[in-house]
Coordinates of N, CA and C in Angstrom, one line a residue:
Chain C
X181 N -17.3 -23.3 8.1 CA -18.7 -23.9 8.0 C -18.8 -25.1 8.9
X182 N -19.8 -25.0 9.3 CA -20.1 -26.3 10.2 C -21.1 -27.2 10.0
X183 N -21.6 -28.1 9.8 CA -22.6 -28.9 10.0 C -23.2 -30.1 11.3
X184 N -24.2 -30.8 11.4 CA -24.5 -32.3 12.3 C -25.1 -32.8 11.5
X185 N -24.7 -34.2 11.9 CA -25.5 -35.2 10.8 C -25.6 -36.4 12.3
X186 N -27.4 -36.6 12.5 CA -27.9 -37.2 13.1 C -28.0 -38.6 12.8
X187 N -27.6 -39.9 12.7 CA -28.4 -40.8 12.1 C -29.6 -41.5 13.2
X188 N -30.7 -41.6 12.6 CA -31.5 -42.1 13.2 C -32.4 -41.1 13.2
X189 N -33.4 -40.9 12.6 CA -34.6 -39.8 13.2 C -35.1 -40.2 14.4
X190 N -35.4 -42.0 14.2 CA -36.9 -42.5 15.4 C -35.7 -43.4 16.1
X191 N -35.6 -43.6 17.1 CA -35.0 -44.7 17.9 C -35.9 -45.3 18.9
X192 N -35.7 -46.4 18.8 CA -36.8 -47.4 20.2 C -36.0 -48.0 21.1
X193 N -36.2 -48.1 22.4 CA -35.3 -49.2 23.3 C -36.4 -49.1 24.2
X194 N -36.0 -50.0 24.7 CA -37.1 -50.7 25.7 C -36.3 -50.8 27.1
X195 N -37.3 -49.8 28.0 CA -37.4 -49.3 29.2 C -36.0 -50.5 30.3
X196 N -34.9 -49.7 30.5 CA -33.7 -50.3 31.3 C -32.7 -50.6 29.7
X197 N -32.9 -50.7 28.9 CA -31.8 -50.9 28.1 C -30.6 -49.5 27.9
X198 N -30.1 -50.0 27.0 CA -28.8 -48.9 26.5 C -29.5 -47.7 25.8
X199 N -29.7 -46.6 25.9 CA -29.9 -45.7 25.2 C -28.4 -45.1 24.4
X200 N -28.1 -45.0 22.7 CA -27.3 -44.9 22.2 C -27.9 -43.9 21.0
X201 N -27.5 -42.2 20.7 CA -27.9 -41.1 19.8 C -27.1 -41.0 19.0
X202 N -26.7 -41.2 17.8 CA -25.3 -41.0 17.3 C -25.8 -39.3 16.6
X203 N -24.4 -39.0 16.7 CA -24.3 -37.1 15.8 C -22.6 -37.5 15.6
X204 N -22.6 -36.9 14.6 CA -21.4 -36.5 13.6 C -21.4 -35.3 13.1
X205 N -20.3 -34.8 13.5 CA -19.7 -33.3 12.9 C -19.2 -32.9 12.0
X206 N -19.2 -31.4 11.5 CA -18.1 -31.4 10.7 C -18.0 -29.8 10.9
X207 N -16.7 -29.4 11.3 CA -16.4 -28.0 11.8 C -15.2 -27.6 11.2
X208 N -15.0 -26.4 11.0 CA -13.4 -26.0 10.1 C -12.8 -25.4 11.2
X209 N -13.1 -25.2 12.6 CA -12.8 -24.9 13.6 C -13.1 -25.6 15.0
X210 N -12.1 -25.4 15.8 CA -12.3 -26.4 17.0 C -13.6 -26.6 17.7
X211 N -14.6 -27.3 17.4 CA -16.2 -27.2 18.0 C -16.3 -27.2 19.4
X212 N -17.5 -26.8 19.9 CA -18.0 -26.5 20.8 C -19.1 -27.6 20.8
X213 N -19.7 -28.9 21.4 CA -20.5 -29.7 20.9 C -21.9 -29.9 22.0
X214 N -22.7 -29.6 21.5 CA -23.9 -29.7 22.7 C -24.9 -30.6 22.6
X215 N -25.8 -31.4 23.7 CA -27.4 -31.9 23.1 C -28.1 -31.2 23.9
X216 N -29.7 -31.5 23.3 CA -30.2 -30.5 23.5 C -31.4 -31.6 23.9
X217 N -32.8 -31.6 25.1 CA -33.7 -32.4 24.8 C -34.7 -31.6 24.8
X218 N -36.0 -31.9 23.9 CA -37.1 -31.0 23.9 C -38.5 -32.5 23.8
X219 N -39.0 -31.9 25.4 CA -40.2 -32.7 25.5 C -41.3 -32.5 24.7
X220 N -42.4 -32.9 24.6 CA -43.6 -32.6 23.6 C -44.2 -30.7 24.2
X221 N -44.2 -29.7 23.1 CA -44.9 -28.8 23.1 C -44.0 -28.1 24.4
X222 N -42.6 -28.6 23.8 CA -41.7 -27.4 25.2 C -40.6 -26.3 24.3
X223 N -40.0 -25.9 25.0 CA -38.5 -25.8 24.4 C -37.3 -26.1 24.6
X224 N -36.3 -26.0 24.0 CA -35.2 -26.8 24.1 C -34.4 -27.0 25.4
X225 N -33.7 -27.9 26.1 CA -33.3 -27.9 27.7 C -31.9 -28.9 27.3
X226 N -31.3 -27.6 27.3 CA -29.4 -28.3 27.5 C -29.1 -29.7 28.1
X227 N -28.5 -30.4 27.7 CA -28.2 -32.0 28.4 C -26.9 -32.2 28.8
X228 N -26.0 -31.4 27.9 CA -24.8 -31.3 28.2 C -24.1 -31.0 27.2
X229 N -22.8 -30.4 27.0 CA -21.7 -29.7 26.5 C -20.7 -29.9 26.4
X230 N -19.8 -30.4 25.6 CA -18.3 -30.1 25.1 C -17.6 -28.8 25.4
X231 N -17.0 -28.7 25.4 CA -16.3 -27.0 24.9 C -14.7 -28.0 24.8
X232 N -13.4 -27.9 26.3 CA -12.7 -27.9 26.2 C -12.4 -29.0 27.7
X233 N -11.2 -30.1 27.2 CA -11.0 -30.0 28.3 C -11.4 -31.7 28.0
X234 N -11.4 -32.6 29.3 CA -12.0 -33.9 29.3 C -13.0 -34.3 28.1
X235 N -13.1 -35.3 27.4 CA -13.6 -35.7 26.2 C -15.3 -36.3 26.6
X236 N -15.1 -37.0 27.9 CA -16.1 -37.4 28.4 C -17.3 -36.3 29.4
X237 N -18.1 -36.4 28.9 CA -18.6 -35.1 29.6 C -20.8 -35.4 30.1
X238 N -20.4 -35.2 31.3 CA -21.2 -35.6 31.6 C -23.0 -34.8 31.5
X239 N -23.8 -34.8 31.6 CA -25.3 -34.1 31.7 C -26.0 -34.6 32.7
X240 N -27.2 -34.1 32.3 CA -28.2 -34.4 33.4 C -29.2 -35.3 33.1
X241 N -29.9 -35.8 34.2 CA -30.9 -37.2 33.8 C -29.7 -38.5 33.4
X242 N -28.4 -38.2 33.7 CA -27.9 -39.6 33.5 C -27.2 -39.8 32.5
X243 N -27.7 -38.9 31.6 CA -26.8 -38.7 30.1 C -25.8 -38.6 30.0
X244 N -24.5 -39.3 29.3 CA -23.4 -38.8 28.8 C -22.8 -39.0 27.6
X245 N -21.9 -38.3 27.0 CA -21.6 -38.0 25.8 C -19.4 -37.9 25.6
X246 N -19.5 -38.5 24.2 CA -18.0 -38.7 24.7 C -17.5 -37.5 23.4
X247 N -16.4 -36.6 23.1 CA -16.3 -36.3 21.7 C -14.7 -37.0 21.7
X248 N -14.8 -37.6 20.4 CA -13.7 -38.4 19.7 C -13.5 -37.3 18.5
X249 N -12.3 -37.0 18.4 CA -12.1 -36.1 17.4 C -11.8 -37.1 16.2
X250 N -11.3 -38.1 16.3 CA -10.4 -39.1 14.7 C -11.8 -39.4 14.8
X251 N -12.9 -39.3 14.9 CA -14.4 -39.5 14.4 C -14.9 -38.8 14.2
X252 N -15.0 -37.5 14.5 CA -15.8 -36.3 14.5 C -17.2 -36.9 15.1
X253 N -17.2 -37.3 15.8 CA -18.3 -37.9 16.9 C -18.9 -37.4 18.3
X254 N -19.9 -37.3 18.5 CA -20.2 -36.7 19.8 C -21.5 -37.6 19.8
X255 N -21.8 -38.6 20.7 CA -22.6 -39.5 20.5 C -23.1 -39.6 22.2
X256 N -24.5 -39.7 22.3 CA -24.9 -39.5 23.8 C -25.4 -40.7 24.0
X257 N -25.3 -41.4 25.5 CA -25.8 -42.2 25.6 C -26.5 -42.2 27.1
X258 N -27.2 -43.4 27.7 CA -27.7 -43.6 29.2 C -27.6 -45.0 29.0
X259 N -27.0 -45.5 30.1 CA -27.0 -46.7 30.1 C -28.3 -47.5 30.6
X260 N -29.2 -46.9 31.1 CA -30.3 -47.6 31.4 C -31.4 -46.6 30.9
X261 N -32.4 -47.0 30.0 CA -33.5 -45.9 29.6 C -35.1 -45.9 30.3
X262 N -35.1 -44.4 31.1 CA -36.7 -44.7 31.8 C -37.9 -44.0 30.8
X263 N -39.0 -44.7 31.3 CA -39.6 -43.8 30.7 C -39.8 -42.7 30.3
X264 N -39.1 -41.7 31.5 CA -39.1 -40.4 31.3 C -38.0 -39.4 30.2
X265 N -37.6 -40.7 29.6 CA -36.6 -40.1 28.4 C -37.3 -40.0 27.4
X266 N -38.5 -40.3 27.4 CA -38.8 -40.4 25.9 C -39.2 -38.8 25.4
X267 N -38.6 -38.1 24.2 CA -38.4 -37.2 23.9 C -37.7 -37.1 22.6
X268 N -37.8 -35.6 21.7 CA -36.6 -35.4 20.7 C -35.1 -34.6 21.4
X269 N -34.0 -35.5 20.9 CA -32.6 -35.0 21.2 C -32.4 -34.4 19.5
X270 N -31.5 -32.7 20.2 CA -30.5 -32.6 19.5 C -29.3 -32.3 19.5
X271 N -28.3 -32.6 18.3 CA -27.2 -32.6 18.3 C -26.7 -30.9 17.8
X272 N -26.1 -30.3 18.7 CA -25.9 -29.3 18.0 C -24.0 -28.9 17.8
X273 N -23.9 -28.1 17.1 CA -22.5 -27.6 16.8 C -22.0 -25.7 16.8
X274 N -20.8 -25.6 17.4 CA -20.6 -24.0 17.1 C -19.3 -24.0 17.5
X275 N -18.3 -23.2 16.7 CA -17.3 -22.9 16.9 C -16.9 -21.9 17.9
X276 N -15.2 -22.1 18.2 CA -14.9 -21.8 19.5 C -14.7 -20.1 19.6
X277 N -14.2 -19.8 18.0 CA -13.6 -18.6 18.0 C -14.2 -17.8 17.3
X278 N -15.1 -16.4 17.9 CA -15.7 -15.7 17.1 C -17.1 -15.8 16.6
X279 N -17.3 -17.2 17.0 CA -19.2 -17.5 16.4 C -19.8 -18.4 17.4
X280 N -20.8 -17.6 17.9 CA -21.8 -18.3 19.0 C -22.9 -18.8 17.9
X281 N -23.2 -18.8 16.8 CA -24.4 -19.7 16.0 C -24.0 -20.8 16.4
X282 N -25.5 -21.4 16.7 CA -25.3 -22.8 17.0 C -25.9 -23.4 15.6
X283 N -25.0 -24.5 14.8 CA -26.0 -25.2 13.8 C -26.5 -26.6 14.5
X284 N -27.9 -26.5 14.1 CA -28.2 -27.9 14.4 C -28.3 -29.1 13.6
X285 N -28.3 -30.0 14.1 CA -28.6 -31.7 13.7 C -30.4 -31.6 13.5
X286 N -30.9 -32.7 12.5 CA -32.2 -32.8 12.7 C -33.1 -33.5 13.7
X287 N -32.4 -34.2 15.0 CA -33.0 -34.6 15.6 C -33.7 -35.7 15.6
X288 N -33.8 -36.7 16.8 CA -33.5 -38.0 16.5 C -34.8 -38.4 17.8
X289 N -35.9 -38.9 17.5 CA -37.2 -39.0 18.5 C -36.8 -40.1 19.0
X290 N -36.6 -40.3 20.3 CA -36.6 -41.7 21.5 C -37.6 -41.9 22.3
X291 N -38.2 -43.2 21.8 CA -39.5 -43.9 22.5 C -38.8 -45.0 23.0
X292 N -39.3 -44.7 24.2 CA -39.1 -46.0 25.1 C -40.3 -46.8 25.4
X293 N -39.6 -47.8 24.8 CA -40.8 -49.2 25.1 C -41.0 -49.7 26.3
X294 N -42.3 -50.0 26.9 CA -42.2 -50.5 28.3 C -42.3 -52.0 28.4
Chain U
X227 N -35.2 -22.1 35.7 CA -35.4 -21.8 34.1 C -34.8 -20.4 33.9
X228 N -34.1 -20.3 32.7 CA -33.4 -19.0 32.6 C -35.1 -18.2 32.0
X229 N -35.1 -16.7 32.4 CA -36.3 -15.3 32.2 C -36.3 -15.7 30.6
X230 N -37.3 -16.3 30.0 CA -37.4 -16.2 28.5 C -38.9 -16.6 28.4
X231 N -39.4 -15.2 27.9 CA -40.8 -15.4 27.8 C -40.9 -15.3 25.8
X232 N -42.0 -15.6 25.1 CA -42.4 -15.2 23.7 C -43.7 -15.6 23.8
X233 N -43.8 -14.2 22.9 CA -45.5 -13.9 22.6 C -45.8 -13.7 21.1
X234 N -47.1 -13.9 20.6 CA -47.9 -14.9 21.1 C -47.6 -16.7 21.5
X235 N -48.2 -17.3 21.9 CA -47.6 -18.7 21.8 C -48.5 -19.5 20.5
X236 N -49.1 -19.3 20.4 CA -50.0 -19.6 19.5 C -50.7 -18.2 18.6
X237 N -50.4 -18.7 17.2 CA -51.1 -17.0 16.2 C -51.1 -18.2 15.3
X238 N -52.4 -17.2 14.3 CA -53.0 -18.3 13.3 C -53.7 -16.5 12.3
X239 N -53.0 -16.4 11.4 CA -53.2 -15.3 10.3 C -52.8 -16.1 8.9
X240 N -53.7 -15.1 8.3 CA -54.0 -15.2 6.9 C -52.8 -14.5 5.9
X241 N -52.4 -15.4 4.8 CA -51.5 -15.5 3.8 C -51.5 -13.7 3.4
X242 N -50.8 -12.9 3.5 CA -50.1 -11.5 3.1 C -50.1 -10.2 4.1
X243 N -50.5 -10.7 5.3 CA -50.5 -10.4 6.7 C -49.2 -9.9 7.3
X244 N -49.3 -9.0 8.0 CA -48.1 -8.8 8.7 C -48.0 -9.3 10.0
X245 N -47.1 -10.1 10.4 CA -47.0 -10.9 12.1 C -45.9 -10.2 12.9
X246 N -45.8 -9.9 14.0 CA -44.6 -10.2 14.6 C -44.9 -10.8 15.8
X247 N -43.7 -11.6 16.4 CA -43.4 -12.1 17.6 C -42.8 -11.3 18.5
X248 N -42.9 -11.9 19.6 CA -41.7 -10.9 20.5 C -41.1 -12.1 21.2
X249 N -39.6 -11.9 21.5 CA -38.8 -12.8 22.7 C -38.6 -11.2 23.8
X250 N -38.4 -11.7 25.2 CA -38.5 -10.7 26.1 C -37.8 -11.9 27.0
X251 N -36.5 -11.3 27.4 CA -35.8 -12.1 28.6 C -35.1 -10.9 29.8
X252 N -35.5 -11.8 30.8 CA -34.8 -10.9 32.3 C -33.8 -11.4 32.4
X253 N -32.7 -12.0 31.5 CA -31.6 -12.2 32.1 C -30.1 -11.4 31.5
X254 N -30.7 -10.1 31.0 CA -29.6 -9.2 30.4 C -28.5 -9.9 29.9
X255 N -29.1 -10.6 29.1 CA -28.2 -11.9 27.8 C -27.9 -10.8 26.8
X256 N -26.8 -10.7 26.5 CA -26.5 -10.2 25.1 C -26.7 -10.5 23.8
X257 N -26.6 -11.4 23.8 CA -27.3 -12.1 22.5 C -28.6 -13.0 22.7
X258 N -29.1 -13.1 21.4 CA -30.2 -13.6 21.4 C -30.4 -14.0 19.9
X259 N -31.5 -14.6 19.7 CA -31.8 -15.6 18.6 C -33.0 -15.9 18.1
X260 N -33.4 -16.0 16.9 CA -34.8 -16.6 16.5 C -34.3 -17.8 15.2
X261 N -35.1 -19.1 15.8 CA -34.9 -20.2 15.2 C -36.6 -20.4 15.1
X262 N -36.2 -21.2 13.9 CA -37.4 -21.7 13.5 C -37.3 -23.1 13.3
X263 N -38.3 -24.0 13.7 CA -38.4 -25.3 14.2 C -39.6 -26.3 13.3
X264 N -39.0 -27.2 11.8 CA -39.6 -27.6 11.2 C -39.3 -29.3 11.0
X265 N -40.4 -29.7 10.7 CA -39.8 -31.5 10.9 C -39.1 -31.5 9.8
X266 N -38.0 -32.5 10.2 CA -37.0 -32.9 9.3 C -35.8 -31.8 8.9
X267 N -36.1 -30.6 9.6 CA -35.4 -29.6 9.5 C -34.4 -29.7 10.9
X268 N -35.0 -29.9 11.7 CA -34.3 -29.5 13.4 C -34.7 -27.9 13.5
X269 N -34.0 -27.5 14.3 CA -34.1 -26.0 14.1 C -32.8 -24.8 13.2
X270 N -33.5 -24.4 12.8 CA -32.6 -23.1 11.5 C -32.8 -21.6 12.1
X271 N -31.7 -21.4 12.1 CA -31.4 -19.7 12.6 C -31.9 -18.7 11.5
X272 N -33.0 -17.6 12.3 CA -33.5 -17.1 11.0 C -32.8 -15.7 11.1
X273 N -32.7 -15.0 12.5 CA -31.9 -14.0 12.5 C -31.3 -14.0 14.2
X274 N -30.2 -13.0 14.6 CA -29.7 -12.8 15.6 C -29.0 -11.8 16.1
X275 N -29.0 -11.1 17.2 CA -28.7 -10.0 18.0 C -27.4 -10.5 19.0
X276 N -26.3 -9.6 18.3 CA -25.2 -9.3 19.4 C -25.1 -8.1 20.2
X277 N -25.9 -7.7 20.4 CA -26.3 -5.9 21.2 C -27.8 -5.1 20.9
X278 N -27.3 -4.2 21.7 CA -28.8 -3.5 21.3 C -28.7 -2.9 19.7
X279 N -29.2 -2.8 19.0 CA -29.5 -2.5 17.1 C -28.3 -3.2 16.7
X280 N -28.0 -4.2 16.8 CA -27.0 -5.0 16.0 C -27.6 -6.2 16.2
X281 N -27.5 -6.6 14.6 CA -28.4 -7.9 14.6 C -27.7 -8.2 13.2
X282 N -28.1 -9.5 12.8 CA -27.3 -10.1 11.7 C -28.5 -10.9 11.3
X283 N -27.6 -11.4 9.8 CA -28.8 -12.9 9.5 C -28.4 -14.4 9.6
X284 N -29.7 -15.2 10.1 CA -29.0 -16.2 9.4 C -29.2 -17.0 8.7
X285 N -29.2 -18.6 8.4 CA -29.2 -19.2 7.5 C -30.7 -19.0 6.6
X286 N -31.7 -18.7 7.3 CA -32.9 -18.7 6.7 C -33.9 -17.3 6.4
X287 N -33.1 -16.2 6.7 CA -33.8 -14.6 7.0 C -34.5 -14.6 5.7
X288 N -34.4 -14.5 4.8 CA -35.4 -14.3 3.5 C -37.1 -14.6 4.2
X289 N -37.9 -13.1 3.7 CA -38.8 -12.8 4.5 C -39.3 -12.4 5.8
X290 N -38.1 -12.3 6.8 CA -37.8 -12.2 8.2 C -37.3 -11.0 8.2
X291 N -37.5 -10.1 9.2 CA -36.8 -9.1 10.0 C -36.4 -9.2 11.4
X292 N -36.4 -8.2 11.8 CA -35.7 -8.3 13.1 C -35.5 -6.8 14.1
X293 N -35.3 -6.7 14.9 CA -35.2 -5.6 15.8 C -35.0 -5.7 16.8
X294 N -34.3 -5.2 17.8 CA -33.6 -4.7 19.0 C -33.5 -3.7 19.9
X295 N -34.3 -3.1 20.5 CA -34.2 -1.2 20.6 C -33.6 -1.3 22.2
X296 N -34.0 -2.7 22.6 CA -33.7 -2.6 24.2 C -33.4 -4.2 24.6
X297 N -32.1 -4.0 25.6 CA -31.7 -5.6 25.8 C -32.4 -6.6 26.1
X298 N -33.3 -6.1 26.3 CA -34.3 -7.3 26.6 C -35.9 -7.7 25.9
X299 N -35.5 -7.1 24.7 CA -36.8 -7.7 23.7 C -36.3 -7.7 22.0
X300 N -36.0 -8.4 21.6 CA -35.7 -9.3 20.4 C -37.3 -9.7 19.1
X301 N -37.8 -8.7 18.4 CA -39.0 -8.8 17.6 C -38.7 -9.4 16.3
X302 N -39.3 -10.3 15.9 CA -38.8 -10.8 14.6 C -40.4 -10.8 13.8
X303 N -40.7 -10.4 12.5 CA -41.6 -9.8 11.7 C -41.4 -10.2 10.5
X304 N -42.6 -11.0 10.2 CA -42.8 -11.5 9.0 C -44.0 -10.4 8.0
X305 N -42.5 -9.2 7.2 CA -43.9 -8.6 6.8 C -45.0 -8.4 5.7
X306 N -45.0 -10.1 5.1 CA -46.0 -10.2 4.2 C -46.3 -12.3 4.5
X307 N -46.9 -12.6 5.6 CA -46.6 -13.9 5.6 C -47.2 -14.6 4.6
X308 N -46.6 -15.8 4.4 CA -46.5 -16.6 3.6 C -46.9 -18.2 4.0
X309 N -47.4 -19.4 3.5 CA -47.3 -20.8 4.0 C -46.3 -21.4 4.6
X310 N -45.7 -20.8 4.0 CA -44.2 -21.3 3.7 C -43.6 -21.2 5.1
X311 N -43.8 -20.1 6.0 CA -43.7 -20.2 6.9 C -44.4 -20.2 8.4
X312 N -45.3 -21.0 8.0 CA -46.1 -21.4 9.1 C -44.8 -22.6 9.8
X313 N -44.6 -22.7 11.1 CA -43.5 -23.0 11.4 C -43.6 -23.0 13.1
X314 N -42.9 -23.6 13.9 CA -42.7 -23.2 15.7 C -41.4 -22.0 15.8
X315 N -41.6 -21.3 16.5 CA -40.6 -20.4 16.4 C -40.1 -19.7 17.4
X316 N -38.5 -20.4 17.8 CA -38.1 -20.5 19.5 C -37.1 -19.2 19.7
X317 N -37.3 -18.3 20.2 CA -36.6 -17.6 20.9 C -35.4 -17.9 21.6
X318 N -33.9 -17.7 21.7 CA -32.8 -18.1 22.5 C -32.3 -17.1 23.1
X319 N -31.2 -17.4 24.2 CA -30.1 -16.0 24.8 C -29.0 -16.9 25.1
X320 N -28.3 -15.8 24.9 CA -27.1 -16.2 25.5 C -26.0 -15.2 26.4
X321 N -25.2 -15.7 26.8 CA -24.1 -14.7 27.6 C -22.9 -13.7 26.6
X322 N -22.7 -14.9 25.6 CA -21.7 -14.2 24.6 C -20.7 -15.3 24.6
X323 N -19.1 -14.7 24.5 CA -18.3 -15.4 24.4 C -17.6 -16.2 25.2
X324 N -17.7 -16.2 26.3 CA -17.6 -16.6 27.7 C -18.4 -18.1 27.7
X325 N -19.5 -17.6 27.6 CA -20.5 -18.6 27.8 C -21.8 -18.8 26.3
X326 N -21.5 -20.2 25.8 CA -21.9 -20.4 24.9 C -22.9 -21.7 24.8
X327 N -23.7 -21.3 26.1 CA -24.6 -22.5 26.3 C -26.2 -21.2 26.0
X328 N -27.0 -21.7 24.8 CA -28.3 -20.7 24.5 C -29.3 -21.6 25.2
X329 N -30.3 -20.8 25.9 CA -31.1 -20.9 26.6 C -32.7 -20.5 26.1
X330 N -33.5 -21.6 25.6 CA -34.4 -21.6 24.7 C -35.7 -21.1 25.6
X331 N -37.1 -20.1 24.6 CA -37.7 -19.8 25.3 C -39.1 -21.0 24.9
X332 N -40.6 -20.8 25.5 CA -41.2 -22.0 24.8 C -41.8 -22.3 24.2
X333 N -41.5 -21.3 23.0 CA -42.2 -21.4 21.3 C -43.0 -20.7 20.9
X334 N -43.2 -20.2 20.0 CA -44.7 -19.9 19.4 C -44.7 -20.5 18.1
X335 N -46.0 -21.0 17.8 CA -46.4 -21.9 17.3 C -47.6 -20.7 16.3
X336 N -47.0 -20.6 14.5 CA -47.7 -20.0 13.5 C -48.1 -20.1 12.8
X337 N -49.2 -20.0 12.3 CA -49.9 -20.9 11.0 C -50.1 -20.2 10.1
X338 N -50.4 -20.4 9.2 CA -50.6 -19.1 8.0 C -51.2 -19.9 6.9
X339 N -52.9 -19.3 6.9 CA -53.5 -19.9 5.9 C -53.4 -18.9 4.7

C-alpha cells in the first residue's frame, strides 16, 4: 500500500524567493517518486522523477527534488520563484515492482507574489 | 506533447443518464488510465488498462466501467450518472514496466445535474 501526504494545500512566495513543496511517503515497496505540475484548465506535465539511482534529481523549469529515504521525503524546490510557476504541484507515488498505479498527493497551489 | 486526445472536453447531462468519455492516444502506450480529479481529493484512479480487454479497477470504480477493444482508445462509462460524480476526468498512458512516467491527456470536465 502506498500513500502522499502533501502539507500545505496553498503556498505564497514572492517572485525571486525560495520555492519549497513538501510530500511525504509512505510505500511497502521501494518507490518510484514523481511531481507533477498542472496549469489552470490543463493537464498534468511531469516535472521530474525519482526511480533509482542519485537521490537528487533534477526537472524542468528549474525544479529540483531530493528523496531522503530516513524521511520518506521527496520535497521539490526552485531556488528562485517566477511568475510563471504559479500553478498546482503534485506529489505522486508507485512502486517499483509490478505496479505502475500512480497514487497521488492532494496537491499544493503556488502563488507567486509579485 | 505525448498523442492524448479526450472527448468530450466539456459534457453537462442530467442525473440517471448514461455518459461515456473516450481517451484515444497515438502513442501505442500499453497502458492507460482514467483518474478523476476533485478538490481536496488530488486525482483518484477510477479504472485502468494493461492490454487490449484487460483492464482492472481502481481505487474509486463503483459506478464506472471501462473498455478497451483497440490500443488506442480507453472508454470509461458512467452507466446511470449520478452528482456524485460530476468531477474533471484525465485520461493517462504509459509504456509499462520499463517506463513509468504517465502522460496526462487535457481533461474532460462533467457535470451532472
Amino acid at each position: 500500500a502506498q500513500s502522499v501526504t502533501q502539507l500545505g494545500s496553498h503556498v505564497s512566495v514572492s517572485e525571486g524567493a525560495l520555492v519549497l513543496l513538501r510530500c511525504n511517503y509512505s510505500s511497502s515497496v521501494p518507490p518510484y517518486l514523481f511531481w507533477y505540475v498542472q496549469y489552470p484548465n490543463q493537464g498534468l506535465q511531469l516535472l521530474l522523477k525519482y526511480t533509482t539511482g542519485a537521490t537528487l534529481v533534477k526537472g524542468i523549469n528549474g525544479f529540483e527534488a531530493e528523496f531522503k529515504k530516513s524521511e520518506t521525503s521527496f520535497h521539490l524546490t526552485k531556488p528562485s520563484a517566477h511568475m510563471s510557476d504559479a500553478a498546482e504541484y503534485f506529489c505522486a507515488v508507485s512502486g517499483m515492482f509490478g505496479n505502475e498505479k500512480l497514487t497521488f498527493g492532494t496537491g499544493t497551489r503556488l502563488t507567486i507574489i509579485p | 506533447d505525448a498523442g492524448i486526445t479526450q472527448s468530450p472536453r466539456h459534457k453537462v447531462t442530467e442525473t440517471g443518464t448514461p455518459v461515456t468519455l473516450r481517451c484515444h492516444q497515438t502513442e501505442n502506450h500499453r497502458y492507460m488510465y482514467w483518474y478523476r480529479q476533485d478538490p481536496g481529493h488530488g486525482l483518484r484512479l477510477i479504472h485502468y488498462s494493461y492490454g487490449v480487454k484487460d483492464t482492472d479497477k481502481g481505487e474509486v470504480s463503483d459506478g464506472y466501467s471501462v473498455s478497451r477493444s483497440k490500443t488506442e482508445d480507453f472508454l470509461l462509462t458512467l452507466e446511470s450518472a449520478t452528482s456524485s460524480q460530476t468531477s474533471v476526468y484525465f485520461c493517462a498512458i504509459s509504456g509499462g514496466r520499463s517506463s513509468y512516467e504517465q502522460y496526462f491527456g487535457p481533461g474532460t470536465r462533467l457535470t451532472v445535474t
